[in-house]
CSV table of C-alpha atoms in Angstrom, one decimal:
chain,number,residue,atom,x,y,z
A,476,UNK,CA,25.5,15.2,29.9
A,477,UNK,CA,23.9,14.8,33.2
A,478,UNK,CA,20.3,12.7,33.8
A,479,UNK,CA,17.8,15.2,33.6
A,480,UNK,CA,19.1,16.1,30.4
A,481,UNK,CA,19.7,12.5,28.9
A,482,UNK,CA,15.8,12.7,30.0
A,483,UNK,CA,14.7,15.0,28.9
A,484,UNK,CA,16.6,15.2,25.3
A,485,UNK,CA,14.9,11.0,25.7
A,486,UNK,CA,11.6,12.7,26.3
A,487,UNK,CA,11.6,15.1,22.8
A,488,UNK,CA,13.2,12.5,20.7
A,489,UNK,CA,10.3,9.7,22.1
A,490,UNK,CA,7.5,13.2,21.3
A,491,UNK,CA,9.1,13.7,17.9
A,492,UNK,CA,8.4,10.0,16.8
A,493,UNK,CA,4.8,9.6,18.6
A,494,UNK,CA,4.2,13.4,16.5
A,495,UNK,CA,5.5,11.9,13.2
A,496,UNK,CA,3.5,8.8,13.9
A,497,UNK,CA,0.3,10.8,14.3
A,498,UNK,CA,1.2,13.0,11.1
A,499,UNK,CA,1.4,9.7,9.0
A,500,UNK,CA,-2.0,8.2,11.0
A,501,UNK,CA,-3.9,11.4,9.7
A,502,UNK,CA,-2.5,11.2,6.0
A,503,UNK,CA,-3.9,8.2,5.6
A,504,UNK,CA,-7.4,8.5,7.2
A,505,UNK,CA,-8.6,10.4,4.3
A,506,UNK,CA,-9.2,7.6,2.5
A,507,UNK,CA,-11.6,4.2,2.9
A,508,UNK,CA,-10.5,0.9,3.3
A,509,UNK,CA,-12.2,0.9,-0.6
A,510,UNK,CA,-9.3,3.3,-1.2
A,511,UNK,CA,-11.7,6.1,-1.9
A,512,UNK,CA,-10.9,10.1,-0.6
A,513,UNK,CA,-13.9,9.7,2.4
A,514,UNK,CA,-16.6,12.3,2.3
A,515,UNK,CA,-15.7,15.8,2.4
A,516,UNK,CA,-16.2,16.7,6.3
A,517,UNK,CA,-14.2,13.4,6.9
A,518,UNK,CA,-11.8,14.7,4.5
A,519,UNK,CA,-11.3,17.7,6.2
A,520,UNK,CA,-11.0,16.8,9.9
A,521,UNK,CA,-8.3,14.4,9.1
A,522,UNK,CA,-6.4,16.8,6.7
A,523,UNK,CA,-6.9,19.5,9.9
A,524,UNK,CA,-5.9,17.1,12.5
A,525,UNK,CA,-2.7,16.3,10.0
A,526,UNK,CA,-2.3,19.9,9.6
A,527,UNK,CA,-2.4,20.4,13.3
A,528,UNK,CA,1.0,18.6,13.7
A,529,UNK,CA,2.3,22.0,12.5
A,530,UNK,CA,3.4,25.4,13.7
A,531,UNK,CA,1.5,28.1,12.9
A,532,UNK,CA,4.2,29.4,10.4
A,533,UNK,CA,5.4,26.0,9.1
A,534,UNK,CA,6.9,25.2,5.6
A,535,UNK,CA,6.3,22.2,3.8
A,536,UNK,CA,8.4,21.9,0.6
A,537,UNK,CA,7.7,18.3,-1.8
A,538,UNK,CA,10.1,20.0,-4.0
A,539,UNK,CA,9.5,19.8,-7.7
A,540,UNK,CA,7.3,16.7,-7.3
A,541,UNK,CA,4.9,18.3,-4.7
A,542,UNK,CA,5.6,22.0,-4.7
A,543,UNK,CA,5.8,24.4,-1.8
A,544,UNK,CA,3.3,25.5,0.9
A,545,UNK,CA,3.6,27.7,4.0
A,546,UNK,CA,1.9,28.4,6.9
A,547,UNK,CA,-0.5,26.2,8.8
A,548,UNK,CA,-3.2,26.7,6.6
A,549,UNK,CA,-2.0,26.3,3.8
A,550,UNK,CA,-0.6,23.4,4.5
A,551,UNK,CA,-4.4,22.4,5.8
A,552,UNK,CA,-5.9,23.2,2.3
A,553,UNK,CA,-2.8,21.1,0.4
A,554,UNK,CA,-3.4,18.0,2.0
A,555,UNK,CA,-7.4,18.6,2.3
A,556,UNK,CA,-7.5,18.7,-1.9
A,557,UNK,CA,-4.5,16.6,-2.5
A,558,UNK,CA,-4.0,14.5,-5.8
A,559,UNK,CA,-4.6,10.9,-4.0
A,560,UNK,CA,-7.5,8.1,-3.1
A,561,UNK,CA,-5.4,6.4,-1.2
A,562,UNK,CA,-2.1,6.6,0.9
A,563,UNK,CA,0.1,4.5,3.0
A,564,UNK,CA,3.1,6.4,4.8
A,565,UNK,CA,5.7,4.4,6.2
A,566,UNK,CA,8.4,6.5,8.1
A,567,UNK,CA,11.3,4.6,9.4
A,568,UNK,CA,15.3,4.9,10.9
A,569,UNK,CA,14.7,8.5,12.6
A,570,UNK,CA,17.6,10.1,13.1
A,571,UNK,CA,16.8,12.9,15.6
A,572,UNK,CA,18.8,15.5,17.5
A,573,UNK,CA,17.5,17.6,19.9
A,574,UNK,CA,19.0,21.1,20.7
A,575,UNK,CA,16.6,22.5,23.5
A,576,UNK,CA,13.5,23.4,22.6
A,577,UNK,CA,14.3,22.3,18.7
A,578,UNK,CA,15.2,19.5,17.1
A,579,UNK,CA,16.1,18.2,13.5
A,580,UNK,CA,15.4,14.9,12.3
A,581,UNK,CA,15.7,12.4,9.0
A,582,UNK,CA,13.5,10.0,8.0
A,583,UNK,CA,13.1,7.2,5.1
A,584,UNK,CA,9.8,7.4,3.6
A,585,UNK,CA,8.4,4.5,2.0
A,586,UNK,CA,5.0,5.3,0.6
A,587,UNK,CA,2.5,3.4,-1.1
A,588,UNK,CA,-0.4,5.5,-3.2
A,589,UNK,CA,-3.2,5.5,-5.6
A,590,UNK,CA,-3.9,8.8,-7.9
A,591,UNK,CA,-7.0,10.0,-8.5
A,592,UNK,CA,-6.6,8.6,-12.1
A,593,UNK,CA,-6.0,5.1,-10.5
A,594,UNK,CA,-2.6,4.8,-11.0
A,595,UNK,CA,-0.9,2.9,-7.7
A,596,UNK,CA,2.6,4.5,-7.1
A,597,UNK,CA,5.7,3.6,-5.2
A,598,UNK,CA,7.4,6.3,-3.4
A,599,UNK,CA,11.0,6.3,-1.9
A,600,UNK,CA,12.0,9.2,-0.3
A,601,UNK,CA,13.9,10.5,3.0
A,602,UNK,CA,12.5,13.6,4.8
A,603,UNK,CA,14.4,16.3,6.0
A,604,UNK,CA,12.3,17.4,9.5
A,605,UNK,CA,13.1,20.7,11.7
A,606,UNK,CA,10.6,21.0,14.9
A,607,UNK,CA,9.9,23.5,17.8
A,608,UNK,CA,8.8,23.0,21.4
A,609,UNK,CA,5.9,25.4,21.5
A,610,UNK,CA,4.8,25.7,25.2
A,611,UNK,CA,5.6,22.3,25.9
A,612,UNK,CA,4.2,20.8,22.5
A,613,UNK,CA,6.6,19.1,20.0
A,614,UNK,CA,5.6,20.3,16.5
A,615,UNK,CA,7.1,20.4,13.1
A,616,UNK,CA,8.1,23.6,11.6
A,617,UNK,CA,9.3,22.4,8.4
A,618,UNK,CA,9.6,19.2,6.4
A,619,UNK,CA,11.9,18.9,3.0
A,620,UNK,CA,10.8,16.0,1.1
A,621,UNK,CA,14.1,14.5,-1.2
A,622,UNK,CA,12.0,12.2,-3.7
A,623,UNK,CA,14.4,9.4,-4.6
A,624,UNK,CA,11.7,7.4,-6.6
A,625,UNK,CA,8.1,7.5,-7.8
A,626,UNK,CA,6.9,5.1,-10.5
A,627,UNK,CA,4.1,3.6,-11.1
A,628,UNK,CA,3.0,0.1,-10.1
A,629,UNK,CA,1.4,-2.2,-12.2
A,630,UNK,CA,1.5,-5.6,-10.7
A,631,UNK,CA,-1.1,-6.5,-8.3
A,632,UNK,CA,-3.0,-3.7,-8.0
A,633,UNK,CA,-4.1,-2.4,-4.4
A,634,UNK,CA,-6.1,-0.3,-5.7
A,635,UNK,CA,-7.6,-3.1,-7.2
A,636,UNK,CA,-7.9,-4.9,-4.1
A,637,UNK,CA,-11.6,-3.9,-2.8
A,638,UNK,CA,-13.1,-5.2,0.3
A,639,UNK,CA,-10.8,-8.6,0.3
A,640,UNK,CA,-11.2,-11.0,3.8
A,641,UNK,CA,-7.8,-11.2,4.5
């Protein structure tokens, strides 16, 4: 492979993780620091500013766990009215490769969350990523979530953990 496409293949692997870092930012600035969902316009700029991480004609399957959306929209509305107050994502060891203008990737998910119920969860999953290069934009066209783990956590609760001075 010669330089300019080392760089460039460089280049979309180092826009894929900066893309999947600013998907997880957004699913997790729904919620307060009180780990409350934030007020419905808040609510939905950060669930359309996650959403906009997407093609057009995405497809975001959570499997029998979180079901199956498609199209940017969609996907919008799902994470706009989703089942949590709060929400950590933690995506780490990408594997990425690039063909052209799309590219595949894996991640490990670790995900702390609180239910609307209150219930704090632990989630342990890998992702399954495909993206597109859409007029020089990276964006994901569909994620497969592969749920390994999702039980409930009831030592100290974060949920529990309200405006604390750490």
């Amino acid at each position: 492979m010669d330089m300019a496409a080392r760089l460039d293949r460089l280049e979309a692997e180092s826009a894929i993780r900066r893309l999947k870092g600013r998907y997880a930012y957004w699913a997790d600035a729904k919620y307060t620091a009180d780990h409350e969902r934030k007020p419905d316009a808040e609510m939905n700029e950060a669930a359309r500013q996650q959403s906009l991480c997407f093609t057009e004609d995405a497809v975001w399957d959570g499997g029998d766990a979180f079901g199956l959306t498609r199209g940017r929209e969609a996907i919008h509305d799902s994470f706009r009215t989703g089942p949590w107050t709060f929400a950590m994502h933690y995506f780490t060891t990408p594997w990425i490769d690039v063909d052209g203008n799309s590219a595949k990737a894996r991640w490990m998910l670790f995900e702390t969350a609180t239910r609307r119920d209150g219930t704090a969860l632990w989630m342990g999953a890998h992702t399954d990523d495909e993206y597109r290069n859409v007029e020089g934009e990276w964006l994901i066209s569909k994620v497969t979530v592969h749920v390994r783990f999702l039980v409930p956590f009831s030592g100290p609760d974060w949920a529990q953990l309200k405006n604390k001075p750490w």
